[in-house]
Each structure stands twice: as structure tokens, then as C-alpha cells.
Coordinates of C-alpha atoms and ligand atoms in Angstrom, one line a residue:
T1 CA -10.2 -26.1 4.0
V2 CA -11.8 -25.8 7.4
H3 CA -13.5 -29.0 8.4
D4 CA -16.4 -29.2 10.9
A5 CA -17.6 -32.3 12.8
D6 CA -20.6 -31.9 10.5
P7 CA -19.2 -32.5 7.0
D8 CA -21.9 -30.2 5.4
R9 CA -20.3 -27.3 7.3
T10 CA -16.8 -27.7 5.8
T11 CA -15.7 -24.4 4.3
E12 CA -13.0 -23.1 1.9
R13 CA -11.3 -19.9 3.0
Q14 CA -8.6 -18.0 1.2
V15 CA -6.6 -15.6 3.4
R16 CA -3.6 -13.4 3.0
V17 CA -1.0 -13.1 5.8
P18 CA 2.3 -11.5 6.2
P19 CA 5.1 -13.8 5.0
G20 CA 6.8 -15.8 7.7
V21 CA 4.0 -16.1 10.2
T22 CA 3.1 -19.6 11.4
V23 CA 0.2 -21.4 9.9
F24 CA -1.3 -21.3 13.4
D25 CA -1.1 -17.5 13.6
A26 CA -2.3 -17.1 10.0
A27 CA -5.4 -19.1 10.9
S28 CA -5.9 -17.4 14.2
W29 CA -5.6 -13.9 12.7
N30 CA -8.3 -14.8 10.2
G31 CA -10.8 -16.2 12.8
I32 CA -10.0 -19.9 11.9
A33 CA -9.7 -21.9 15.1
I34 CA -7.1 -24.6 15.3
D35 CA -6.9 -26.9 18.4
S36 CA -4.5 -25.7 21.0
T37 CA -4.1 -25.4 24.7
C38 CA -0.6 -23.9 24.7
G39 CA -1.5 -21.0 22.5
G40 CA 1.0 -21.7 19.7
H41 CA 4.0 -22.4 21.9
G42 CA 4.8 -25.8 20.4
T43 CA 4.2 -27.7 23.7
C44 CA 0.6 -29.0 23.6
H45 CA 0.9 -31.0 20.3
K46 CA -2.8 -30.4 19.5
C47 CA -2.5 -28.0 16.5
K48 CA -2.6 -30.8 13.9
V49 CA -3.2 -29.7 10.3
R50 CA -2.5 -31.3 6.9
I51 CA -0.5 -29.1 4.5
D52 CA 0.1 -29.7 0.8
G53 CA 3.6 -29.8 -0.5
T54 CA 6.9 -30.4 1.2
N55 CA 7.4 -28.9 4.7
P56 CA 10.1 -29.3 7.3
V57 CA 9.6 -32.0 9.9
T58 CA 10.4 -30.9 13.5
R59 CA 11.2 -33.2 16.4
H60 CA 7.7 -32.3 17.8
D61 CA 6.1 -33.5 14.6
V62 CA 8.0 -36.8 14.8
R63 CA 6.7 -37.3 18.4
T64 CA 3.1 -36.4 17.3
F65 CA 2.6 -38.2 14.0
T66 CA 3.2 -41.6 12.4
R67 CA 5.5 -42.0 9.4
E68 CA 2.4 -42.3 7.2
Q69 CA 0.8 -39.2 8.6
L70 CA 4.0 -37.2 8.1
D71 CA 4.2 -38.4 4.5
D72 CA 0.6 -37.4 4.1
G73 CA 1.5 -33.8 5.1
W74 CA 0.4 -33.7 8.7
R75 CA 2.3 -31.1 10.8
L76 CA 1.9 -29.0 14.0
A77 CA 0.5 -25.7 12.7
C78 CA 2.4 -23.6 15.1
L79 CA 5.8 -24.9 13.8
V80 CA 5.2 -24.3 10.1
N81 CA 5.9 -20.9 8.7
A82 CA 3.9 -19.6 5.7
T83 CA 6.6 -18.5 3.3
R84 CA 4.7 -19.3 0.1
D85 CA 1.1 -20.1 -0.8
L86 CA -0.1 -23.0 1.3
S87 CA -3.1 -25.2 1.1
V88 CA -4.1 -26.3 4.6
D89 CA -6.7 -28.8 5.9
V90 CA -7.9 -27.8 9.4
P91 CA -9.6 -30.7 11.2
P92 CA -12.7 -30.2 13.4
L93 CA -11.9 -28.9 16.9
T94 CA -11.9 -31.2 19.8
T95 CA -12.2 -28.2 22.1
R96 CA -14.0 -25.2 20.7
P97 CA -12.3 -21.9 21.6
K98 CA -14.5 -18.9 21.7
A99 CA -14.3 -16.1 19.1
A100 CA -15.6 -12.5 19.0
T101 CA -16.2 -10.2 16.1
V102 CA -14.2 -7.0 16.5
G103 CA -13.2 -4.1 14.3
V104 CA -14.5 -4.1 10.7
G105 CA -15.9 -7.6 10.6
R106 CA -12.8 -9.2 12.0
Q107 CA -13.3 -12.6 13.8
V108 CA -10.9 -12.9 16.7
I109 CA -10.3 -16.2 18.4
L110 CA -10.0 -15.5 22.1
R111 CA -6.5 -16.2 23.2
P112 CA -5.7 -13.5 25.8
A113 CA -2.2 -13.1 27.2
V114 CA -3.6 -13.7 30.6
Q115 CA -4.4 -17.3 31.3
K116 CA -6.3 -18.6 34.3
R117 CA -6.0 -22.2 35.4
Y118 CA -8.2 -23.7 38.1
V119 CA -6.5 -26.5 40.0
E120 CA -7.5 -28.7 43.0
L121 CA -4.2 -29.6 44.8
D122 CA -3.5 -32.4 47.2
E123 CA -3.1 -31.0 50.7
P124 CA 0.4 -31.4 52.1
T125 CA 1.1 -34.3 54.4
L126 CA 4.2 -35.5 56.3
A127 CA 4.8 -37.8 53.4
D128 CA 4.4 -35.0 50.8
Q129 CA 6.2 -31.9 52.1
R130 CA 6.5 -30.2 48.7
T131 CA 6.4 -26.4 49.0
D132 CA 3.2 -24.5 48.3
L133 CA 4.8 -23.2 45.2
A134 CA 6.1 -26.5 43.9
R135 CA 2.6 -28.0 44.6
L136 CA 1.0 -25.3 42.4
L137 CA 3.7 -25.3 39.7
D138 CA 3.5 -29.1 39.4
A139 CA -0.2 -28.8 38.6
I140 CA 0.3 -26.2 35.8
D141 CA 3.6 -27.5 34.5
D142 CA 2.6 -26.9 30.9
L143 CA 2.6 -23.2 31.5
E144 CA 6.0 -23.1 33.3
P145 CA 5.4 -19.7 35.0
K146 CA 7.8 -17.9 37.2
P147 CA 6.4 -16.5 40.5
D148 CA 7.1 -13.1 42.0
L149 CA 7.1 -11.9 45.6
H150 CA 3.5 -10.7 45.4
V151 CA 2.4 -14.2 44.6
L152 CA 4.5 -15.8 47.3
R153 CA 3.1 -13.5 49.8
R154 CA -0.5 -14.4 48.9
L155 CA 0.1 -18.1 48.3
P156 CA -0.1 -19.7 51.8
A157 CA -3.3 -17.9 52.7
A158 CA -4.9 -18.4 49.2
L159 CA -4.3 -22.1 49.3
R160 CA -5.5 -22.7 52.9
S161 CA -8.5 -20.4 52.7
A162 CA -9.9 -22.4 49.8
D163 CA -9.0 -26.0 50.7
F164 CA -6.1 -26.0 48.2
K165 CA -8.6 -25.2 45.3
V166 CA -7.2 -22.1 43.6
T167 CA -6.9 -20.4 40.3
A168 CA -3.4 -19.5 39.0
V169 CA -3.2 -16.3 36.9
V170 CA -0.4 -16.4 34.4
V171 CA 0.8 -13.9 31.9
D172 CA 3.4 -15.0 29.4
E173 CA 5.9 -16.7 31.7
A174 CA 4.9 -14.9 34.9
L175 CA 2.7 -16.2 37.6
I176 CA 1.0 -13.0 38.7
D177 CA -1.6 -14.2 41.2
V178 CA -3.2 -17.1 43.0
E179 CA -6.8 -16.6 43.7
P180 CA -8.9 -18.7 46.1
G181 CA -11.5 -20.9 44.4
D182 CA -12.4 -21.0 40.7
T183 CA -12.2 -17.5 39.2
T184 CA -11.7 -18.6 35.6
T185 CA -14.8 -16.9 34.4
T186 CA -13.8 -13.6 35.8
Q187 CA -11.2 -11.9 33.7
H188 CA -11.2 -8.3 32.3
A189 CA -9.1 -6.0 30.3
L190 CA -9.2 -2.3 29.3
A191 CA -8.9 -1.1 25.7
V192 CA -8.1 2.6 25.4
D193 CA -8.1 4.9 22.3
L194 CA -5.9 7.7 23.7
G195 CA -7.0 10.5 21.4
T196 CA -5.7 14.0 21.3
T197 CA -9.2 15.4 21.8
T198 CA -11.2 12.5 23.2
V199 CA -10.1 9.4 25.1
V200 CA -12.4 6.3 24.9
A201 CA -12.1 3.3 27.2
T202 CA -13.8 0.0 26.8
L203 CA -13.9 -2.6 29.6
L204 CA -13.8 -6.1 28.1
D205 CA -14.8 -9.4 29.5
V206 CA -12.0 -11.4 27.9
T207 CA -13.6 -14.7 28.6
T208 CA -16.4 -13.9 26.2
G209 CA -14.8 -11.1 24.1
T210 CA -17.8 -8.8 24.9
P211 CA -17.6 -5.2 26.1
V212 CA -18.9 -4.7 29.6
A213 CA -18.8 -0.9 29.7
V214 CA -17.6 2.0 27.5
A215 CA -16.8 5.6 28.6
S216 CA -15.2 8.6 27.0
M217 CA -14.1 12.0 28.1
L218 CA -12.1 14.9 26.8
N219 CA -8.4 14.4 27.2
R220 CA -7.4 16.5 30.3
Q221 CA -4.4 17.8 28.3
Q222 CA -6.8 20.1 26.5
P223 CA -5.8 23.2 28.4
F224 CA -2.3 22.8 26.9
G225 CA -3.7 23.1 23.4
G226 CA -6.1 21.4 21.1
D227 CA -3.6 19.6 18.8
V228 CA -0.3 17.8 19.1
I229 CA 1.8 20.7 17.9
T230 CA 0.5 23.1 20.6
R231 CA 1.1 20.5 23.2
I232 CA 4.6 19.8 22.0
S233 CA 5.3 23.6 21.9
A234 CA 4.1 23.7 25.5
T235 CA 6.8 21.3 26.6
M236 CA 9.4 23.4 24.7
M237 CA 8.4 26.6 26.4
D238 CA 7.9 25.4 30.0
P239 CA 10.2 22.7 31.5
D240 CA 7.4 21.7 33.9
A241 CA 4.8 21.1 31.1
L242 CA 5.9 17.6 30.2
G243 CA 5.3 16.4 33.8
R244 CA 2.0 18.2 33.9
L245 CA 0.9 16.8 30.5
R246 CA 1.8 13.3 31.7
T247 CA -0.2 13.8 34.9
A248 CA -3.1 15.0 32.9
A249 CA -3.0 11.9 30.6
C250 CA -2.7 9.6 33.7
E251 CA -5.6 11.3 35.4
T252 CA -7.7 10.9 32.2
L253 CA -6.9 7.2 32.1
A254 CA -7.5 6.7 35.8
S255 CA -10.8 8.5 35.7
L256 CA -12.0 6.4 32.7
A257 CA -10.8 3.2 34.3
T258 CA -12.8 3.9 37.5
Q259 CA -15.8 4.9 35.5
V260 CA -16.0 1.8 33.3
C261 CA -15.4 -0.5 36.3
A262 CA -18.1 1.2 38.3
E263 CA -20.5 1.1 35.3
G264 CA -19.8 -2.5 34.6
G265 CA -19.9 -3.6 38.3
V266 CA -16.4 -5.0 37.9
D267 CA -13.8 -5.3 40.6
P268 CA -10.8 -3.3 39.3
A269 CA -8.6 -6.1 40.7
T270 CA -9.9 -8.4 38.0
V271 CA -8.6 -6.1 35.2
Y272 CA -5.3 -7.8 34.3
E273 CA -4.3 -5.9 31.1
V274 CA -4.6 -2.6 29.4
A275 CA -3.9 -1.8 25.7
L276 CA -3.4 1.8 24.7
A277 CA -3.6 3.0 21.1
G278 CA -2.5 6.6 20.7
N279 CA -0.6 8.7 18.2
A280 CA 3.1 9.1 18.7
T281 CA 2.8 12.4 20.6
M282 CA 0.0 11.2 23.0
T283 CA 2.0 8.0 23.6
A284 CA 5.2 10.0 24.4
L285 CA 3.4 12.4 26.7
A286 CA 1.6 9.6 28.6
L287 CA 5.0 8.0 29.1
G288 CA 6.8 11.2 30.0
I289 CA 9.1 11.1 27.0
D290 CA 10.2 14.4 25.6
P291 CA 8.1 15.0 22.4
E292 CA 10.2 17.8 21.0
P293 CA 11.8 15.7 18.2
L294 CA 8.4 14.8 17.0
G295 CA 7.5 18.4 16.3
M296 CA 10.3 19.4 14.0
A297 CA 12.1 17.9 11.0
P298 CA 13.3 15.3 10.6
F299 CA 10.4 14.1 12.9
V300 CA 12.0 11.3 14.9
M301 CA 10.4 9.1 17.5
S302 CA 12.3 7.9 20.6
A303 CA 11.2 4.3 19.9
A304 CA 8.7 2.7 17.5
Q305 CA 7.6 0.2 20.2
P306 CA 7.3 1.5 23.8
P307 CA 8.0 -1.1 26.4
D308 CA 5.2 -2.7 28.4
L309 CA 4.8 -1.3 31.9
L310 CA 2.7 -1.8 35.0
A311 CA -0.7 -0.1 35.0
S312 CA 0.2 1.3 38.5
E313 CA 3.0 3.3 36.8
L314 CA 0.3 5.2 34.9
G315 CA -1.6 5.7 38.2
L316 CA -4.2 3.0 37.3
S317 CA -5.7 1.1 40.3
L318 CA -6.3 -2.2 38.6
H319 CA -4.8 -5.6 39.5
P320 CA -1.5 -4.9 41.1
R321 CA 0.4 -6.7 38.4
A322 CA -1.8 -5.5 35.5
R323 CA 0.3 -4.6 32.5
V324 CA -0.1 -1.8 29.9
T325 CA 0.9 -2.5 26.4
F326 CA 1.2 0.1 23.7
F327 CA 0.8 -0.2 19.9
P328 CA 4.0 0.3 17.8
A329 CA 4.1 3.3 15.5
L330 CA 5.3 3.7 11.9
G331 CA 6.5 7.2 12.2
A332 CA 6.0 10.5 14.1
Y333 CA 2.7 11.1 12.3
V334 CA 1.5 7.6 11.7
G335 CA 1.3 6.4 15.2
G336 CA 0.1 3.4 17.2
D337 CA -3.6 4.5 16.8
I338 CA -3.2 4.0 13.0
V339 CA -1.4 0.7 13.4
A340 CA -4.3 -0.4 15.7
G341 CA -6.7 0.8 13.0
M342 CA -4.9 -1.2 10.3
L343 CA -5.3 -4.2 12.5
A344 CA -9.0 -3.6 13.1
T345 CA -9.6 -3.1 9.4
G346 CA -7.4 -6.0 8.3
M347 CA -5.5 -3.8 5.9
D348 CA -2.7 -6.4 5.7
R349 CA -5.0 -9.4 5.4
D350 CA -7.2 -8.4 2.5
K351 CA -6.5 -8.9 -1.2
R352 CA -8.7 -6.0 -2.2
T353 CA -7.3 -2.6 -3.2
R354 CA -8.3 -0.5 -0.2
L355 CA -7.7 3.1 1.0
F356 CA -7.9 3.9 4.7
I357 CA -8.2 7.6 5.7
D358 CA -8.3 8.7 9.3
V359 CA -9.6 12.3 8.9
G360 CA -8.4 14.8 11.4
T361 CA -5.9 17.7 11.9
N362 CA -3.2 15.3 11.0
C363 CA -4.8 13.0 8.5
E364 CA -3.3 9.5 8.2
I365 CA -3.7 7.7 4.9
V366 CA -2.9 4.0 4.1
V367 CA -3.3 2.3 0.7
S368 CA -3.0 -1.4 0.1
D369 CA -3.2 -3.2 -3.3
G370 CA -3.4 -6.6 -1.6
D371 CA 0.3 -6.9 -1.8
R372 CA 2.1 -3.8 -0.8
I373 CA 1.0 -1.3 1.9
L374 CA 2.0 2.4 1.8
A375 CA 1.2 4.9 4.5
T376 CA 1.6 8.6 4.9
A377 CA 0.4 11.6 6.9
A378 CA -1.1 14.8 5.5
P379 CA -1.3 18.0 7.4
A380 CA -5.1 18.8 7.0
G381 CA -5.2 21.7 9.5
P382 CA -7.8 22.5 12.1
A383 CA -10.9 22.6 9.7
F384 CA -12.4 19.3 10.9
E385 CA -12.0 20.1 14.6
G386 CA -13.8 23.4 14.2
G387 CA -10.9 25.4 15.4
A388 CA -10.3 27.6 12.3
I389 CA -14.0 27.7 11.3
R390 CA -16.0 30.8 12.2
C391 CA -18.9 28.9 13.7
G392 CA -16.9 25.6 14.1
M393 CA -17.4 23.4 17.1
R394 CA -16.7 19.9 18.2
A395 CA -19.2 17.2 17.4
A396 CA -21.3 17.8 20.6
D397 CA -24.9 18.7 21.3
G398 CA -25.9 21.6 19.1
A399 CA -23.5 20.9 16.3
I400 CA -24.9 20.8 12.8
E401 CA -23.7 17.5 11.3
V402 CA -25.9 17.1 8.2
V403 CA -26.9 19.8 5.7
T404 CA -29.3 19.4 2.8
L405 CA -30.1 22.3 0.5
G406 CA -33.4 22.4 -1.5
E407 CA -36.2 24.9 -1.3
S408 CA -35.0 25.5 2.2
V409 CA -32.0 24.5 4.4
E410 CA -32.5 21.2 6.3
L411 CA -30.2 20.6 9.1
G412 CA -29.3 17.5 11.2
V413 CA -28.2 18.6 14.6
I414 CA -26.5 16.5 17.3
G415 CA -28.8 16.1 20.3
D416 CA -31.8 17.5 18.3
V417 CA -31.4 20.9 19.9
E418 CA -31.0 24.5 18.7
P419 CA -28.0 24.6 16.3
R420 CA -25.0 26.3 17.9
G421 CA -22.3 25.7 15.3
L422 CA -20.9 23.4 12.7
C423 CA -18.8 20.3 13.2
G424 CA -16.5 18.6 10.7
S425 CA -19.1 16.5 9.0
G426 CA -21.5 19.4 8.8
L427 CA -18.8 21.5 7.3
V428 CA -18.1 19.0 4.5
D429 CA -21.9 18.6 3.9
A430 CA -22.5 22.3 3.8
V431 CA -19.7 22.9 1.2
A432 CA -20.7 19.9 -0.9
E433 CA -24.3 21.1 -1.0
L434 CA -23.4 24.6 -1.9
V435 CA -21.2 23.3 -4.7
R436 CA -24.0 21.1 -5.9
V437 CA -26.6 23.9 -6.0
G438 CA -24.1 26.2 -7.7
M439 CA -23.7 28.8 -4.9
L440 CA -20.0 27.9 -4.7
D441 CA -18.0 27.7 -7.9
M442 CA -15.4 25.1 -8.6
S443 CA -12.7 27.4 -7.3
G444 CA -14.5 27.5 -4.0
R445 CA -15.7 31.1 -4.3
Y446 CA -19.3 32.2 -3.5
V447 CA -21.0 33.2 -6.7
A448 CA -22.2 36.7 -7.3
A449 CA -25.6 37.6 -5.8
E450 CA -27.3 37.7 -9.3
V451 CA -26.0 34.2 -10.1
A452 CA -27.2 32.9 -6.7
K453 CA -30.7 34.2 -7.5
E454 CA -30.6 32.3 -10.8
V455 CA -29.2 29.0 -9.5
A456 CA -31.0 28.8 -6.1
P457 CA -33.6 31.5 -5.8
A458 CA -35.1 30.1 -2.6
L459 CA -31.7 30.3 -0.9
A460 CA -30.2 33.4 -2.5
D461 CA -31.1 35.8 0.4
R462 CA -29.0 33.6 2.8
L463 CA -25.9 34.7 0.9
T464 CA -24.8 37.8 2.7
Y465 CA -22.0 39.6 4.5
V466 CA -20.5 39.6 8.0
G467 CA -18.2 42.7 7.8
Q468 CA -16.4 42.4 4.6
E469 CA -16.7 38.7 4.3
R470 CA -19.3 36.7 2.4
V471 CA -21.2 34.2 4.4
F472 CA -24.0 31.7 3.9
I473 CA -26.6 31.6 6.7
L474 CA -27.2 28.0 7.7
H475 CA -29.3 28.8 10.8
R476 CA -31.1 32.0 11.9
P477 CA -32.0 31.7 15.6
T478 CA -34.8 34.3 15.2
P479 CA -36.4 35.8 12.1
D480 CA -34.8 39.2 12.6
A481 CA -31.4 37.9 13.8
S482 CA -28.4 39.7 12.2
P483 CA -25.9 37.6 10.3
E484 CA -23.5 38.0 13.2
E485 CA -25.9 36.1 15.4
C486 CA -26.5 33.3 12.9
V487 CA -24.7 30.0 12.3
V488 CA -22.9 30.8 9.0
L489 CA -20.4 29.3 6.6
S490 CA -17.9 32.0 5.7
Q491 CA -15.8 32.3 2.6
R492 CA -12.7 31.7 4.8
D493 CA -14.3 28.5 6.2
V494 CA -14.6 27.2 2.6
R495 CA -11.0 28.0 2.1
E496 CA -10.0 26.1 5.2
L497 CA -11.8 23.0 4.1
Q498 CA -10.3 23.4 0.6
F499 CA -6.8 23.3 2.1
A500 CA -7.7 20.3 4.2
K501 CA -9.2 18.3 1.4
A502 CA -6.3 19.3 -1.0
A503 CA -3.8 18.0 1.5
I504 CA -5.7 14.8 2.0
S505 CA -6.4 14.1 -1.7
T506 CA -2.7 15.0 -2.5
G507 CA -1.8 12.3 0.0
W508 CA -4.0 9.5 -1.3
S509 CA -3.4 10.4 -5.0
L510 CA 0.4 10.2 -4.5
L511 CA 0.1 6.8 -2.7
L512 CA -2.2 5.4 -5.4
E513 CA 0.2 6.6 -8.1
E514 CA 3.1 5.1 -6.3
L515 CA 1.3 1.7 -6.4
Q516 CA 0.1 2.4 -10.0
I517 CA -3.5 2.2 -9.0
E518 CA -6.2 4.1 -10.9
H519 CA -8.7 5.9 -8.7
R520 CA -11.6 3.9 -10.1
D521 CA -9.8 0.6 -9.1
V522 CA -10.0 1.3 -5.4
Q523 CA -12.4 -1.3 -4.1
Q524 CA -13.1 0.1 -0.7
V525 CA -12.4 3.4 1.1
L526 CA -12.5 3.2 4.9
L527 CA -13.2 6.5 6.6
A528 CA -12.0 6.3 10.1
G529 CA -11.8 8.3 13.3
S530 CA -14.2 10.6 15.0
F531 CA -14.4 12.9 12.0
G532 CA -14.1 10.4 9.1
S533 CA -16.6 7.9 10.4
Y534 CA -19.4 10.5 10.4
L535 CA -18.7 12.1 7.0
S536 CA -21.4 11.6 4.4
A537 CA -19.9 9.5 1.7
A538 CA -21.7 11.4 -1.0
S539 CA -20.4 14.8 0.3
A540 CA -16.9 13.4 0.7
V541 CA -16.9 12.3 -3.0
R542 CA -18.5 15.6 -4.2
I543 CA -15.8 17.8 -2.7
G544 CA -13.0 15.4 -3.7
L545 CA -12.0 14.3 -0.2
V546 CA -12.0 10.7 -1.4
P547 CA -11.7 9.3 -5.0
A548 CA -14.9 9.6 -7.1
L549 CA -16.3 6.2 -6.5
P550 CA -19.8 4.7 -6.0
V551 CA -20.8 5.6 -2.4
L552 CA -21.3 1.9 -1.6
R553 CA -17.5 1.5 -1.8
I554 CA -17.0 4.1 0.9
V555 CA -17.4 2.7 4.4
A556 CA -17.4 4.3 7.8
A557 CA -15.0 2.3 9.8
G558 CA -15.7 3.8 13.2
N559 CA -13.3 4.1 16.1
V560 CA -10.8 1.6 14.7
A561 CA -8.0 2.6 17.1
G562 CA -10.2 1.4 20.0
E563 CA -11.2 -1.7 18.1
G564 CA -7.5 -2.6 17.4
A565 CA -6.8 -2.2 21.1
K566 CA -9.6 -4.6 21.9
M567 CA -8.2 -7.1 19.4
A568 CA -4.8 -6.9 21.0
L569 CA -6.3 -7.8 24.3
L570 CA -8.4 -10.6 23.1
S571 CA -5.7 -12.3 21.2
T572 CA -1.9 -12.4 21.6
R573 CA -1.8 -13.5 17.9
E574 CA -3.4 -10.2 16.9
R575 CA -1.0 -8.3 19.2
A576 CA 1.9 -10.0 17.5
G577 CA 0.2 -9.2 14.1
A578 CA 0.4 -5.4 14.9
R579 CA 4.1 -5.8 15.5
T580 CA 4.6 -7.6 12.3
L581 CA 2.5 -5.1 10.4
I582 CA 4.9 -2.3 10.9
E583 CA 7.6 -4.2 9.0
E584 CA 5.1 -4.7 6.1
V585 CA 4.2 -1.0 5.6
T586 CA 6.3 1.5 3.8
Y587 CA 6.1 5.0 5.2
V588 CA 6.1 7.8 2.6
E589 CA 7.1 11.3 3.8
L590 CA 5.0 13.9 1.9
S591 CA 7.0 16.9 3.0
D592 CA 10.0 15.3 1.3
R593 CA 8.3 15.4 -2.1
A594 CA 9.4 18.1 -4.5
D595 CA 6.1 17.9 -6.3
F596 CA 3.9 18.2 -3.2
N597 CA 3.1 21.9 -3.6
D598 CA 2.2 21.7 -7.3
R599 CA -0.1 18.7 -6.7
F600 CA -1.6 20.4 -3.6
V601 CA -2.6 23.5 -5.7
D602 CA -4.0 21.2 -8.4
Q603 CA -6.2 19.5 -5.8
L604 CA -7.7 22.8 -4.4
S605 CA -10.6 23.1 -6.7
F606 CA -13.9 21.3 -6.2
Ligands
FES1 FE1 0.3 -26.2 21.0 FE2 1.0 -26.0 18.4 S1 -0.4 -24.9 19.4 S2 1.7 -27.3 19.9

């Protein structure tokens, strides 16, 4: 029960959290604010809640509450672990922390790792010759930070240039800066989705939780190959490739950081933290870790949780003590980007039966029944990236992304320009529509010309040949253009999509079976990533890429990796949640399953 100063606004919330987290974290992860100035460290004694049942009494509780209050169930929320169902009364806030909505409707209370504290210090006198540092530390003794040499160098001038009115910048237990004057309203962080194809950076104002600027660019590792396997192979064939790939990743990140700071009019020195969400290979390459073991059985990572490092070690010119934090990974093919996605979608906090699919060359699938969470990776191949598709292209200007068949062919084209090719969502749409009108049969073969004339007379003349191969003309640039000059969907393209959808549906059907969930009982399907988020739900259902469910249950989740990175920056509780999450999820290896091939073949038909 969450009480408000206004009794009419008291609300009842039921939330699910990983076992063992503190009541304070459980509330914070679910957007419920509990009073605190220490951020859950057990020192401020403000996080008072009333909990039903018997709970241990700590020495901090004894100091905070009367005997009667303890008997009545009052405890400090950050010192009680949720190991069973708990009923908790949360009193109105005396200080209202700010919250932001991030990810798929997630409310995050702003508790960034970086804390700024403005203090007005007494100037030294002959009677008070405390050191500059002692003077500052005495004023922020609840934070108990340790200084470094960088701070000591800045301290005398910072204090004296601002009449001893300064802002201390603290991260965890480290005092990382002393800034003249009151800078508490200036605090930024950089959230990065480090994708294999595209890298997206969001500059956040962490004092409000709002994005200041967003920029994206192609990963500069592209010349080494379009997918993780070709980049891993590059490192195996050329001893210098790892260094060059690392440099390319760093240059991509540096360029984006410069761009968002310029766009947002933000001094890079006020960016104190970076969170990176990337797959296991992208993470290894950015850190200069040999990715070879990721590319071959038994697919082993060097570490699930890379250590934090200074942003300058990645070549980023931000605050000199800015830290970079990475998301932990579940396995070689369910990486930090997916853990970030699970955080953003609240896969571990929702009681509903949900299926999360990040559609791409490597397709990550997560299923939760509200109790257990299973994850796997399915090798979907290059169909969605356009690589193996005759007229395939990335989702850029000129890419057909929507296809509707009727008396004619209606196309939705990115940028509203002349169609140049077909992107992943257009491919799924085109195949789904051709199946619907009967020009592709259930086995994925184009029907005979006579059948086409019967089922779709207005479209039949578009079914033709390029060389020996049957193709369907989606766009003819000029009335007399030859099929070779047209944007077409070939028989082989349909096969590529069939392989991809069979791999994906084998993945989710195995996971559902493992949890004994019927397809129709899935309450929500979250389609994530730059391909998944743009797929038409109806088309995805029609070709069997997702379970046959009402389309309203199928939700585009967007760039959830980037959203997870934002959450980690806005809240240390959420960041800790990502680390707890990996212990909650069971990774299922598909290539280990003896029945994978049979199931895959079963799933090929439309
Ligand atoms: Fe400060 Fe619990 S949050 S004591």
C-alpha cells in the first residue's frame, strides 16, 4: 500500500521481484518511492515502512523506532530482504525524489550512481586550520568518500575561487571532483546501445531523467564484416584485426559522444557516467578481448560481467573520472544487450506469461511465466539484415518496409522515395501477403502461373523469372523495365525467410514447452530490436514468426537495449537489478538439443 499525503491518492500495488532483494530495492525497481537520502545504504534511517508478519530487527531499527513501532512492524526498508510474499505500507514521502518513465512503461526513481552535494564551508582561520579536504569531508560525512589525486589537485583553487562554496561529486565511495559553486543541476550520462550494425547513443540529463540528445551511426567495424561471426573470423585470420576492431569501436563511441554533447549544448566534462549494452562479441571487441572462443563450440565468454573502466580508456573525452559500466551477459549469444532489454521490459518483474524476441541474425528469445525465466539464442541467418536477400537492404531511405497486396501492390517506403530494395520488415510483409493471397503455398513455393491467375488475377503478371529463378515483382521503376531492373522477391529469398522463421519459432516453441505453456496462453509478445520493433504484428503471426495470437498481444518494444542502458544510469537499483537478473534466468542451448533439426523442419511451412 503506497500512501500519499492526500489519503484519496493511496494506492495498492502488487509487484514481483527477485527473491532476496531488499524491500527498498523492490519498491525502487517498481517505481515506488521510499524516503531516503543515503540511497539504500542503511545510514540515513529515513526509509521507514510497515511490514506485516515477523521480520528481523537490526540495530539500526532499534535506533530508529520505539518498542511499540517495532512491534507494529515498522522497519528500515533497505535492511529487510524480500524472501517471501510481503505486505508493505509505504508512508508518504517527506522529500519527493524524481522519477522518469523509461523502457516499456517502466517508472524509474532517479538514484544515479553519481551524487552531487553543494556545500558552503567555513573559511579557514588560525583557530580552525583543518585541511581543505577535512573541511569538505566533514560537510559530507554521510557519504564518506575517498578522494583521489585529481581532486586534491583541484581542491585549493576550487574552494578559494568560489568563496568556499563548492559542489562535491561523489561516485560510490569515491570523491571524483570538487566544482566551484552550485553545479547540482548539471549532471549528464551517456547511454549506448552498442549494436553490431548500428550504434545509438543517448545523452541523458540525470537530474530529470530526460534525454538531451540522441545520435546513431553505423558501427565503424562494418568493413570487417556485417555480423559477429565474420568479425570474429577476422581476428582469427589477422593478428592485428582485434586491435583495429577495438579502435573502430572506440572511434564510433567517441564520435557519437562528441555529436550528442554538441547537439545538446552540453559540456562533455559534465558527463560522469557511460552505460554500454552490447552483445558478447561487441563487448569483447570494444574491450580488446579475444573473441575467438565465442565463435566456436562450446561458446565460452571470458567473463559474464566485464569490469567498469574509465571512459578515457575507451578514448572518450568526457569528465576525466567518468566511468563506463557494461551490462552482464547470460551467454555467448545472449549478451548484455538482451539483459538490458529484459530490464527495460521488466521481464523479471511481471507476473504475466511473456515472450520477448529480439529479431536479428542472431535471434534472442526469452520466455517468462511470471515465475521462471528461460532464454535462448536461435541462429536466424542474414535474412532480416538483407544480406542474403536478392534485393535486400538495411532499413534506410528507399527500403520497402510495408507491402499490401490487393488489386495492385501498395508499398510503404522509408523516406517516401523511389524504392531501392527490401528491408527485414518489408520482407516479412511481402511473404505474409503472398501467402495470404495464395501466390505462395504453405511450403513456401510460388504457385504455378495458372493458379496465380486464378487466385490473384490482378497480380499474376508480376510472377515471372530472373534467369531460372521465379520472382515476384514488387516495384517496377519504369513500365518497360526488365525483371532484373525491378525490386523483386525471389524464391530463394522466401526460403531464406523460411529458415529464419523456422529457427526462431523452434526456439520459442521449445522454451514454451519447457515451461509447459500453451501458445495461446502467452499474454504478451515483445518484438524488440531494430528489426523486430518494425515488423507488422499481423504479418509476423501469418508467417508463424510469433505464436498465433491476437495482434493486440504483440507489442513493438523498440530499442530496449538502449532503454536498459538509460535505466542503469538513472538508478543504481536498476543496475543492481540487471546483475541479479542473470542469476534468475536459465540459459537453454539449442544446438545441444537432439530434437532441434526435426522441430526446425516441422516449422518450415507457413
Ligand atoms: Fe537510508 Fe535505508 S535508505 S537507511
